Coordinates of C-alpha atoms in Angstrom, one line a residue:
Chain A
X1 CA 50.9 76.5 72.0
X2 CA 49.9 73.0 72.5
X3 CA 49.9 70.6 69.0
X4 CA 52.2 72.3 67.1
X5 CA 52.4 70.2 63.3
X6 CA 55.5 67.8 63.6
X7 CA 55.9 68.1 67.2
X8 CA 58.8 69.8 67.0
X9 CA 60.1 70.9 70.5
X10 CA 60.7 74.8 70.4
X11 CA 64.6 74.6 70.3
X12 CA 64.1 72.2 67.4
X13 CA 62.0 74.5 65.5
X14 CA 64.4 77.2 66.5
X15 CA 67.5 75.5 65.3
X16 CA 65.4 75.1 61.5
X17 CA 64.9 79.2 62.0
X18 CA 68.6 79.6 62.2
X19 CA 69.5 77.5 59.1
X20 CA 67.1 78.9 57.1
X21 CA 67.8 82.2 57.7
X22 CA 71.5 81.6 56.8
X23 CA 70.7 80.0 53.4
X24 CA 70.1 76.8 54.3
X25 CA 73.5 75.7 55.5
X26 CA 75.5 76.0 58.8
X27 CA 78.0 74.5 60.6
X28 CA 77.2 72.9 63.9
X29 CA 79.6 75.1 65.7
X30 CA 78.0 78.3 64.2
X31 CA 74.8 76.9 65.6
X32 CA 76.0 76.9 68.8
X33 CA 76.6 79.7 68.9
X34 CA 73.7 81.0 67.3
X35 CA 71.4 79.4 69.7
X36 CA 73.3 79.9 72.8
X37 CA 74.1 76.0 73.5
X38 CA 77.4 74.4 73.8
X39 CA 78.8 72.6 70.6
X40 CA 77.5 69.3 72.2
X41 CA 74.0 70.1 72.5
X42 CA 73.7 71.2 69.0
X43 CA 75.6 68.2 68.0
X44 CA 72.9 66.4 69.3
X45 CA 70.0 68.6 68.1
X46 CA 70.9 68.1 64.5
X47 CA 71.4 64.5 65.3
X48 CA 67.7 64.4 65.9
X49 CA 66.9 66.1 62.7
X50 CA 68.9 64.2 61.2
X51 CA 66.7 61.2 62.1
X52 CA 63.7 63.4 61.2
X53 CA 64.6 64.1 57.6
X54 CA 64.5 67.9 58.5
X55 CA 68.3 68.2 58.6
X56 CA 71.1 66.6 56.4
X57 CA 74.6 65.9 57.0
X58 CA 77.4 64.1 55.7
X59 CA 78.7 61.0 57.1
X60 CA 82.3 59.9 58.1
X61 CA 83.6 63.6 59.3
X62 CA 83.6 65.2 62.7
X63 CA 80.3 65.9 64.0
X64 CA 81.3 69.3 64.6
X65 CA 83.0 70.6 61.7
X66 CA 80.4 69.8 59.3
X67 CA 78.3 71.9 57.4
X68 CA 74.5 70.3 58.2
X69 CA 71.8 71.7 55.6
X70 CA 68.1 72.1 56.4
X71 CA 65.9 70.1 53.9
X72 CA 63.1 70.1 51.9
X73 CA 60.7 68.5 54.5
X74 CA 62.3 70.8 57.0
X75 CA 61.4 73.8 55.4
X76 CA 58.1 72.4 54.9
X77 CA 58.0 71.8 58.5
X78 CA 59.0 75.2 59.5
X79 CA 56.1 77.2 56.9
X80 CA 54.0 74.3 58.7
X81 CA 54.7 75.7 62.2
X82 CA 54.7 79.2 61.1
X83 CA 51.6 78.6 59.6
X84 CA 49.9 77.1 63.2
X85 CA 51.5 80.1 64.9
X86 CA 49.9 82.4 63.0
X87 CA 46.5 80.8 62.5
X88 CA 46.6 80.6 66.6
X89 CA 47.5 84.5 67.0
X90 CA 44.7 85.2 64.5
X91 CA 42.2 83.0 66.7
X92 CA 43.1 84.9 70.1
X93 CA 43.1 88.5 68.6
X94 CA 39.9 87.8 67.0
X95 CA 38.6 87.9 70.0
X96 CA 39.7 91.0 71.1
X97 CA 37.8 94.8 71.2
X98 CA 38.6 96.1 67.8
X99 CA 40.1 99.4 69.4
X100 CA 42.8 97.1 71.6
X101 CA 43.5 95.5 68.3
X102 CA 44.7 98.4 67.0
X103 CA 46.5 99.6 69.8
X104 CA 48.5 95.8 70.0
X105 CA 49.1 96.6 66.2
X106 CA 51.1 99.7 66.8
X107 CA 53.1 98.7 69.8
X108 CA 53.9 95.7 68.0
X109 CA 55.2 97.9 65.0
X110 CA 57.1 100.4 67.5
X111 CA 58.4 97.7 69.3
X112 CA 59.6 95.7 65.8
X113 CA 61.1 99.2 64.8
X114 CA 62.9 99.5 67.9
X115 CA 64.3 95.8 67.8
X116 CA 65.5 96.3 63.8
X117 CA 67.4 99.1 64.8
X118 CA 69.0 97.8 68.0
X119 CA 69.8 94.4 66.3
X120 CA 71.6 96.5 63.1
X121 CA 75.0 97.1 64.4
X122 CA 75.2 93.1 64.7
X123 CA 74.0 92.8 61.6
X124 CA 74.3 88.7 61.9
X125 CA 71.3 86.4 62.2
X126 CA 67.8 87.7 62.1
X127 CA 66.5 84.7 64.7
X128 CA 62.8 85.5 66.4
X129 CA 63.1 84.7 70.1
X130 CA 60.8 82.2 71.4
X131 CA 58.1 82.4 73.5
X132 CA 58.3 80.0 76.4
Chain B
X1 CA 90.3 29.1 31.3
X2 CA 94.3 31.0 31.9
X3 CA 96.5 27.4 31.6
X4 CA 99.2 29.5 30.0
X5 CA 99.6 31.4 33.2
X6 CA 102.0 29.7 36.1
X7 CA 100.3 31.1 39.2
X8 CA 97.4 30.2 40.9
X9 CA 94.0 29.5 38.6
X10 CA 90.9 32.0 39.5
X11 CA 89.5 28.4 41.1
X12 CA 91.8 28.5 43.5
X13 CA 91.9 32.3 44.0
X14 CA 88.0 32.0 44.4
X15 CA 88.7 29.3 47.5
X16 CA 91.0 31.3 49.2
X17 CA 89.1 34.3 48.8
X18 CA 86.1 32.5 49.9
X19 CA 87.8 31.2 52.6
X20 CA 89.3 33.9 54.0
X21 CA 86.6 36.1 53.8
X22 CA 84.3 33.4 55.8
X23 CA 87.3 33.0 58.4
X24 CA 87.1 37.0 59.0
X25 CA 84.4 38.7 60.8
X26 CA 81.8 40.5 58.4
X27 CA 83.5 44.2 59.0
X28 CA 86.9 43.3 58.1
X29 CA 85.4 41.4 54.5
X30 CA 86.5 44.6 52.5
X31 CA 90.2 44.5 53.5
X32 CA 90.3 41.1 53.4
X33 CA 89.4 41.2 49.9
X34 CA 92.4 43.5 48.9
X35 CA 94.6 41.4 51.2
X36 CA 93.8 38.3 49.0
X37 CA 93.6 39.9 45.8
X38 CA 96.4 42.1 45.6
X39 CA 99.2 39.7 45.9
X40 CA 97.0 36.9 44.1
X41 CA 96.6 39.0 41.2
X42 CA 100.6 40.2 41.1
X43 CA 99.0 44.0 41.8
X44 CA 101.1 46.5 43.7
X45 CA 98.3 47.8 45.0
X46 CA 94.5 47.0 45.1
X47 CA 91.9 49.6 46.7
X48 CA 88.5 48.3 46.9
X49 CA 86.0 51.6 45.9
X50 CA 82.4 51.6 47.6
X51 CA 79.6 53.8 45.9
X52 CA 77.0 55.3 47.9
X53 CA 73.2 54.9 47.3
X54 CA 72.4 57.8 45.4
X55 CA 75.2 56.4 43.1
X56 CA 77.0 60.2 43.2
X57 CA 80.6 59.3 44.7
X58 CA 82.5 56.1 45.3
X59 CA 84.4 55.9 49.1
X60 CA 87.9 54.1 49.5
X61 CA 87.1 51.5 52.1
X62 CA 90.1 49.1 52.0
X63 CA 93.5 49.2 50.2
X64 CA 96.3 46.5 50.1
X65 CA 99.8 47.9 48.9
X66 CA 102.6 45.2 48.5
X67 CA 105.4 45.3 51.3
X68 CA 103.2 46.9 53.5
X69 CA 101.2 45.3 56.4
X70 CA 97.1 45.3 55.8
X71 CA 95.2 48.6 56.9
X72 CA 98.7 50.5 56.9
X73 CA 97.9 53.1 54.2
X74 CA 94.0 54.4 54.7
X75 CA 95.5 58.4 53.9
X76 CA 98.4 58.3 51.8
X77 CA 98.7 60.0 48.3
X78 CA 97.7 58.9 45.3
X79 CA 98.4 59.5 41.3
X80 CA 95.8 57.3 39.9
X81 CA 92.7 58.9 40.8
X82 CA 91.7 57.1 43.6
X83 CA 90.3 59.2 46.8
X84 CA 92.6 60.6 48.7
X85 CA 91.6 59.2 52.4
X86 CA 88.7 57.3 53.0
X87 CA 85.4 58.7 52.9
X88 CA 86.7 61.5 50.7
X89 CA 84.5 62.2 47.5
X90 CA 85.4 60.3 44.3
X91 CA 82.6 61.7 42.0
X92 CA 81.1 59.0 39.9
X93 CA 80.6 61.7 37.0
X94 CA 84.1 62.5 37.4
X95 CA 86.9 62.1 34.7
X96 CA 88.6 59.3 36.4
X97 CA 88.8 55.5 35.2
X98 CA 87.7 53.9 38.3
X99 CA 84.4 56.3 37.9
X100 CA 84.1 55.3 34.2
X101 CA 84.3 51.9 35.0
X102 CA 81.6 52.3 37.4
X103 CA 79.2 54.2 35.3
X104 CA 79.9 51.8 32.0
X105 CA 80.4 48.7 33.8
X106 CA 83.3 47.7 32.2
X107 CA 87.0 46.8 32.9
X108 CA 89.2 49.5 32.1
X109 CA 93.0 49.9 31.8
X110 CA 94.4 52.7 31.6
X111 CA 98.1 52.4 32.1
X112 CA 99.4 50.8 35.4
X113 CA 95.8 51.4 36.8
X114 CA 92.9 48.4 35.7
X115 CA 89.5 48.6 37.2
X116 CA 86.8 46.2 37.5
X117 CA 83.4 46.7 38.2
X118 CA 81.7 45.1 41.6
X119 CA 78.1 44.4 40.8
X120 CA 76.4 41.1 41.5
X121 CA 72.7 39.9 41.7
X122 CA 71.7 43.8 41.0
X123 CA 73.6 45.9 43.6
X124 CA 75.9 48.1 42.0
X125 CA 78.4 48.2 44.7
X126 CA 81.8 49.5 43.6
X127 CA 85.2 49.3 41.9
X128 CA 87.9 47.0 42.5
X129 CA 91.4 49.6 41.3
X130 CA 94.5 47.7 40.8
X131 CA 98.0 49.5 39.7
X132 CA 100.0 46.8 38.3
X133 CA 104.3 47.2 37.9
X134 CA 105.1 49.2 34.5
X135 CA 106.9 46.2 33.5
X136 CA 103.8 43.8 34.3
X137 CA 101.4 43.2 31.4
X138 CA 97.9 43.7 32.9
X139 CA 95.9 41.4 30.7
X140 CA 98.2 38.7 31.9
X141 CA 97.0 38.3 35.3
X142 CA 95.5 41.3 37.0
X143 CA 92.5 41.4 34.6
X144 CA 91.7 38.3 34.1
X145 CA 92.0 37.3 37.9
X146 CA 89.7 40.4 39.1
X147 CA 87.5 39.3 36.7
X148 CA 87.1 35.9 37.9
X149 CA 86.5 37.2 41.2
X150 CA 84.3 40.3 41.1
X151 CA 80.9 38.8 41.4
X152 CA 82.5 36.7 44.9
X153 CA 83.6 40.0 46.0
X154 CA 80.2 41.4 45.3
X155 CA 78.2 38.7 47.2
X156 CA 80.5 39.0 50.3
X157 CA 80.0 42.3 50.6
X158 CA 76.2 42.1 50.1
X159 CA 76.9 39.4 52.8
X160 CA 78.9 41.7 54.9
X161 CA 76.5 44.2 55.1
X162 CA 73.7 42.3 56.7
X163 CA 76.0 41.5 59.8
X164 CA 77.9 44.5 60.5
X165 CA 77.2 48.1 59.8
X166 CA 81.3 49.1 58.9
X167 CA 80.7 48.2 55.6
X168 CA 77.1 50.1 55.2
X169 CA 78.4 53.3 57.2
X170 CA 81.5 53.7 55.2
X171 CA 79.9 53.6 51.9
X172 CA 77.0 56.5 52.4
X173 CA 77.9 60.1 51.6
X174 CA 75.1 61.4 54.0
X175 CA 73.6 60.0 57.3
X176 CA 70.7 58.5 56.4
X177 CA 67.0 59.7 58.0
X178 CA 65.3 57.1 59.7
X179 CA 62.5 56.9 57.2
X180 CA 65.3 56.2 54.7
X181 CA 66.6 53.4 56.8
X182 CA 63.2 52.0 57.1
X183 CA 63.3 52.2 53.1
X184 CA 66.6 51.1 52.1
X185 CA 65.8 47.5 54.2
X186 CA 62.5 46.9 52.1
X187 CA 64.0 47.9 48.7
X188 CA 65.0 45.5 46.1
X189 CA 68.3 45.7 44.5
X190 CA 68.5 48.7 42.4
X191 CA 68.7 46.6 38.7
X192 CA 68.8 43.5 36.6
X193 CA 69.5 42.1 33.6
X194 CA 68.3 38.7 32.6
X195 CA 67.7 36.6 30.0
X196 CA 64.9 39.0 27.8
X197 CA 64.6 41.4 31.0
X198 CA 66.2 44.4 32.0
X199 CA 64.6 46.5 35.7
X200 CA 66.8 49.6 37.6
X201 CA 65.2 52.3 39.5
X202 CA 66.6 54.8 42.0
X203 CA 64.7 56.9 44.6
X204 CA 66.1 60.7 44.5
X205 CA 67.5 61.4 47.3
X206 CA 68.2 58.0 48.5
X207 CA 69.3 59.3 51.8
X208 CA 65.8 60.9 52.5
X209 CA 64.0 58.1 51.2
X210 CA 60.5 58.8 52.6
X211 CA 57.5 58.5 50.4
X212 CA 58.7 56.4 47.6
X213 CA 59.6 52.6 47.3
X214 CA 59.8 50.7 44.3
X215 CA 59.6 46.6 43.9
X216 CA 60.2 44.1 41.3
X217 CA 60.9 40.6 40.7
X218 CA 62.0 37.9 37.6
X219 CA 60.3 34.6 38.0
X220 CA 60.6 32.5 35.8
X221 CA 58.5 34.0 32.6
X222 CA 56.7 36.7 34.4
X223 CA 58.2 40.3 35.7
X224 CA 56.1 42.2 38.2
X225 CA 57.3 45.8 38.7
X226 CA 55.7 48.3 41.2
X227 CA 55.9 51.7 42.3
X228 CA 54.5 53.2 45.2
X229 CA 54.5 56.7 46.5
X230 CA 52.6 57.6 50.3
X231 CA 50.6 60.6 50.2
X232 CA 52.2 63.1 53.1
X233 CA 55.5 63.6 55.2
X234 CA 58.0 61.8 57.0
X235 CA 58.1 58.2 58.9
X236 CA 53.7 58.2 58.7
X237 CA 54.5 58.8 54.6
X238 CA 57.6 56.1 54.7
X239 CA 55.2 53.6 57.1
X240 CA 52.5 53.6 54.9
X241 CA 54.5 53.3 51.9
X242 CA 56.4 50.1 53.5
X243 CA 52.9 48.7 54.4
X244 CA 51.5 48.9 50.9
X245 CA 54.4 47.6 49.8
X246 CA 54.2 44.2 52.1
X247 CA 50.9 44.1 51.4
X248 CA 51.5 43.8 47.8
X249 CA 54.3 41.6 47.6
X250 CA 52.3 39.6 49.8
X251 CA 49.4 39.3 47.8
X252 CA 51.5 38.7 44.7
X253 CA 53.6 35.9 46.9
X254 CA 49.7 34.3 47.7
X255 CA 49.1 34.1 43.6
X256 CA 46.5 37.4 43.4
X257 CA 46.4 38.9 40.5
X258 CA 47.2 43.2 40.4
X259 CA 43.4 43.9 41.6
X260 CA 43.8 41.9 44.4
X261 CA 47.0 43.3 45.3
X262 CA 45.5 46.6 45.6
X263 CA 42.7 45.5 46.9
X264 CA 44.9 43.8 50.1
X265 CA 47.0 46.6 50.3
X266 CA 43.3 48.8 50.4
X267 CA 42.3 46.4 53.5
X268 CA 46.1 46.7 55.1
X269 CA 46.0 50.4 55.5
X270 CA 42.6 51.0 56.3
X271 CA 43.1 48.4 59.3
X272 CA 46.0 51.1 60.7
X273 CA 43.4 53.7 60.5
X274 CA 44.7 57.2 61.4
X275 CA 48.6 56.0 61.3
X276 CA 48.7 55.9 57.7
X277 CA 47.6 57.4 54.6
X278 CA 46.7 56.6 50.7
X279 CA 49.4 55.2 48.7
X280 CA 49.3 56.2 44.9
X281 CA 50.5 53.2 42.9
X282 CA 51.4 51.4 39.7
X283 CA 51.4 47.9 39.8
X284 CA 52.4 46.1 36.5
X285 CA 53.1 42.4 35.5
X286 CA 54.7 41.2 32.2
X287 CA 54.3 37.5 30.9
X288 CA 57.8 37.6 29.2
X289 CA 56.6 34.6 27.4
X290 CA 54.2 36.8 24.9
X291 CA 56.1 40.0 25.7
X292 CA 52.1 41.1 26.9
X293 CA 51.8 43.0 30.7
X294 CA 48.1 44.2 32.4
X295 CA 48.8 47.4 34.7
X296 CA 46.6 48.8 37.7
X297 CA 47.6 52.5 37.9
X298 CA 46.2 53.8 41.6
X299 CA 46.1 57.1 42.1
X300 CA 49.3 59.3 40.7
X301 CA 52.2 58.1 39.2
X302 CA 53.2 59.1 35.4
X303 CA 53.4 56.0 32.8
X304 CA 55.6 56.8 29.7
X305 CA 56.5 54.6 27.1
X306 CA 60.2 55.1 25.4
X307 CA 61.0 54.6 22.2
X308 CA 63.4 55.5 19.6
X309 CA 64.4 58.8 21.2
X310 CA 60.8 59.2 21.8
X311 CA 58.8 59.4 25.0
X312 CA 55.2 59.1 25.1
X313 CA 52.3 59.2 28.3
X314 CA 50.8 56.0 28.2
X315 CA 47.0 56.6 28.6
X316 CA 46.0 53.9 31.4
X317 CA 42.4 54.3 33.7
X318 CA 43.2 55.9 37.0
X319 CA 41.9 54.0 39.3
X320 CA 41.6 55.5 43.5
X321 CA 45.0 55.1 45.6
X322 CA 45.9 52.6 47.7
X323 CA 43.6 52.9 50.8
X324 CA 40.5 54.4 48.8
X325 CA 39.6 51.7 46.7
X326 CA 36.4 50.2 47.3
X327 CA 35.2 46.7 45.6
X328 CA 35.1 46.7 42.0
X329 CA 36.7 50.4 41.3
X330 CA 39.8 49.1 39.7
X331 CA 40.3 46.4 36.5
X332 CA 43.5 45.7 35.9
X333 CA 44.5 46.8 31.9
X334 CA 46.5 45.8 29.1
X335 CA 50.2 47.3 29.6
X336 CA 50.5 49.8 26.2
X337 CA 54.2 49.4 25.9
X338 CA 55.2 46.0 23.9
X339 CA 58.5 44.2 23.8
X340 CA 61.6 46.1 23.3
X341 CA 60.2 49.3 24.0
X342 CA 60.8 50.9 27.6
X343 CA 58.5 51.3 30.4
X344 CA 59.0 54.1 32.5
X345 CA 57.2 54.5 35.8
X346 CA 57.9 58.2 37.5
X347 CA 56.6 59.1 41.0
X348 CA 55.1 62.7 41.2
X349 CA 58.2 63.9 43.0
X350 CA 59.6 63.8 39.3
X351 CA 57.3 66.5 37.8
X352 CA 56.9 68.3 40.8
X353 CA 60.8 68.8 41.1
X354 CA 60.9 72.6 41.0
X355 CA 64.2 74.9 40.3
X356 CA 65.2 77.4 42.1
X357 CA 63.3 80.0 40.4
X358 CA 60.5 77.6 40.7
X359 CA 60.0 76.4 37.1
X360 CA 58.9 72.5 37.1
X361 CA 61.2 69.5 35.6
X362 CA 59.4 68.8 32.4
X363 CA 58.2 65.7 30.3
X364 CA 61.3 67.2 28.0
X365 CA 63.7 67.1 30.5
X366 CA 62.9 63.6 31.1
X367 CA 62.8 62.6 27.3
X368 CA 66.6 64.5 26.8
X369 CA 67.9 62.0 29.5
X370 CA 66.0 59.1 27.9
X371 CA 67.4 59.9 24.7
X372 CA 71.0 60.1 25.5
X373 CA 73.1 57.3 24.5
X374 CA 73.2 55.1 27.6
X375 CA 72.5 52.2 29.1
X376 CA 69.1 51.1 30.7
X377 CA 70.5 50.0 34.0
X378 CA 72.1 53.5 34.3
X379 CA 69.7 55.3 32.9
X380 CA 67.6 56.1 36.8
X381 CA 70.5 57.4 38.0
X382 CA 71.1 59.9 35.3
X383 CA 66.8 60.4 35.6
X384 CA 68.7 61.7 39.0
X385 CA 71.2 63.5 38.7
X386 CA 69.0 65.7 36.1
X387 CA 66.2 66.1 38.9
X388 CA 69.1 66.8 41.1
X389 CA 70.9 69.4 39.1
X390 CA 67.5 71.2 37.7
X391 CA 66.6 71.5 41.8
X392 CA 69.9 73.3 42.1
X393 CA 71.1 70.2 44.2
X394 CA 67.9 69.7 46.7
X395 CA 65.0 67.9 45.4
X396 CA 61.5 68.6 47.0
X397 CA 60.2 65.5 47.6
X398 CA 61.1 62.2 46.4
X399 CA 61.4 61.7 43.0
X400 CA 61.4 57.6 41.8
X401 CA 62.1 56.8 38.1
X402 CA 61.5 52.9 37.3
X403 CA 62.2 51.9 34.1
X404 CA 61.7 48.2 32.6
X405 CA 62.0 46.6 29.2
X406 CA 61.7 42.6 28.2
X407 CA 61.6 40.9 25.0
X408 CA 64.8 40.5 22.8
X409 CA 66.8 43.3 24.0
X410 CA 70.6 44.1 23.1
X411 CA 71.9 46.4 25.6
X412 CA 71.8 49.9 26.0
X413 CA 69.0 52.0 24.5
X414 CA 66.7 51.5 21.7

């Protein structure tokens, strides 16, 4: 999905995903974890957000024990994105045979259903996986 | 001024601190300060208090305690309600006498502990907290000392901060985005008050700065005041906004009058084509000689008039934006607010600030924090903290008050 609004790369626009789907605040080391990267790599990734005005973060502690926040612009951003991913899906479905349309409509619910129940006993963040 | 007292006169605590501040390199002014001032003003310890630029908390940045070597105590306890450790919140709204000598601008004693404002040439930079011996008078030389000095500590610091980024770093609460960078180096001090003219404006939240800048300037008998908020997101928003705004200033600088200034800033950000956008503005200029000011209002921003616990829309001609005017479309008008009355410009950040439950910040809002006891300078920053708190602590987009009176003014609010 080439041109995606606010060129975010897809780890950045994941990282927004994970701290607004845990209210808005997380610290780096939970985001880590969260999106499978060492402490350092998400240490720089907010770092970048930072410069963006998608993230904030108090100055003068350690990088990693502070709690970074996703702003207003950043949620802006992500309903942005979500917006261009949907629009694009819409575009390329349009174009299919109204029968396969239907079919891609249930195996995308069965296959949802299926994922909900396998991610309950977990029960921690409700991240989409990216495509890449 | 203080013959009666046998130690040093604030002349010649002013030359040493002078001195020793211009011997020091430009990150080590702030301790230097306390290392001069504490044992020249018979203090048993001095901490020098930095605020950050959304004026919410003020950060320890150097403290000299007597007997002890400089920098030795940046953690230790404390009993007079200075931060613990440096960088550690100290809420301006807070209870303490350092923060309400920050918000009132005055000297306070309370007790052992005396505080004195450090503001100079606009720039509301911090607190200067003393704790004097119980047996030590502080009106006999800690007061009267910081008081001589203050405004020098103020102009080194302001001097500090172009040359090093210690002093900068250490006062912010938040890391700053880079469009906020790119805005905090074309801003104007936050305030003044001279002779028949008062000016302070914040932009909410200054650490996200984006779309928003503000601009003034006292010459002689004429104020010029301008706000300017970019249409869109991010460091295209904060680009064209800083372009308008040079544009502008540049025009005014050249002797054009407020059409013309639009009219340059029009050419300037049509010439960058696709990299910029339309920039709403309000451009104003006051001859404080008659007390009369002609407007151009481009595009968005909300013109109010305060008076006697009243606030009122000014009705002005909107003219097109910044970047859509075409020749002719805009007349500059007469400025409906006359002397000693208030003129308060408010980007559409202000109004469009939305709660959590997404209810609007109102007109009556605004007029409740206009109408509170307070003074002018300080009034933006309470315009703040109300879009602040009413957003449940995250505003939406940035939200500018500017406020501006001239004439024979006493201080505080009419």
């Amino acid at each position: 999905m080439s041109g995606a609004p606010d060129d975010l790369t897809p780890v950045q626009l994941r990282c927004l995903e994970v701290l607004a789907a845990t209210g808005g605040t997380s610290r780096v080391g939970d985001l880590a974890v969260a999106l499978g990267v060492v402490a350092s790599s998400a240490s720089r990734l907010v770092d970048r957000l930072v410069a963006l005005g998608l993230v904030s973060r108090r100055a003068g502690r350690s990088r990693r024990e502070v709690d970074v926040m996703i702003t207003a612009a950043g949620r802006r951003a992500l309903r942005r994105c979500a917006a261009a991913v949907s629009h694009a899906l819409e575009q390329v479905a349009a174009q299919m045979d109204p029968d396969d349309r239907r079919s891609l409509r249930r195996g995308l619910a069965a296959l949802s259903e299926v994922a909900a129940r396998a991610q309950q006993p977990q029960g921690s963040l409700d991240v989409p996986t990216e495509d890449r | 001024m203080t013959s009666s007292r046998p130690h040093a006169t604030d002349e010649a605590v002013q030359a040493s601190l002078l001195s020793a501040a211009l011997a020091a390199s430009s990150w080590q002014v702030p301790q230097t300060v306390v290392d001069v001032l504490g044992p020249a003003s018979g203090a048993v310890r001095l901490d020098l208090l930095l605020v950050d630029h959304e004026l919410v908390e003020l950060h320890r940045i150097a403290r000299w305690r007597v007997g002890e070597p400089s920098h030795a105590d940046l953690g230790g306890p404390d009993q007079q309600g200075v931060p613990p450790s440096p960088g550690r919140e100290h809420l301006v709204e807070g209870p303490t006498a350092a923060a309400r000598t920050f918000r009132e601008q005055v000297v306070t004693v309370a007790g052992t502990t005396v505080c004195q404002p450090v503001s100079v040439r606009g720039h509301r930079l911090g607190v200067l907290v003393a704790t004097v011996p119980g047996t030590v008078d502080p009106a006999e030389r800690v007061v009267p000392v910081l008081a001589a000095t203050a405004g020098l500590v103020g102009l080194l610091l302001r001097q500090a901060v172009e040359s090093s980024d210690e002093v900068e770093v250490r006062r912010r609460s938040h890391v700053f985005s880079v469009a906020a960078e790119m805005q905090w180096d074309v801003l104007p001090p936050t305030e003044h008050r001279g002779p028949g003219v008062e000016v302070a404006a914040l932009v909410e939240p200054a650490y996200l700065a984006t779309s928003d800048v503000f601009d003034w300037a006292v010459d002689d008998d004429v104020l010029s005041v301008a706000l300017l908020e970019a249409d869109g997101e991010g460091l295209r928003a904060a680009r064209s906004a800083d372009l308008a705004l040079a544009a502008v200033r540049h025009a005014r600088r050249a002797g054009l009058d407020l059409v013309d200034q639009a009219a340059t800033a029009d050419d300037v950000l049509r010439r960058q084509g696709s990299g910029t956008g339309r920039v709403h503005a309000a451009l104003v200029r006051v001859d404080l000689g008659t007390g009369r000011g002609r407007m151009v209002l481009a595009g968005a921003p909300l013109v109010l008039r305060h008076t006697a616990g009243a606030l009122h829309v000014v009705s002005v001609p909107r003219a097109p934006a910044l970047g859509d005017g075409e020749e002719g479309e805009r007349s500059d008008q007469p400025l409906p607010v006359p002397p000693r009355q208030t003129l308060v410009l408010a980007s559409s950040g202000v109004l469009q600030a939305r709660s959590r439950d997404d209810v609007p910040f109102t007109l009556d809002q605004l007029e409740d924090v206009l109408r509170a006891p307070a003074d002018l300078l300080d009034t933006p920053r309470q315009v703040a903290r109300a879009v602040r708190a009413h957003c449940g602590g995250q505003v939406a987009r940035d939200a500018t008050c500017v406020l501006a009176r001239w004439g024979a003014i006493s201080r505080g609010r009419p």
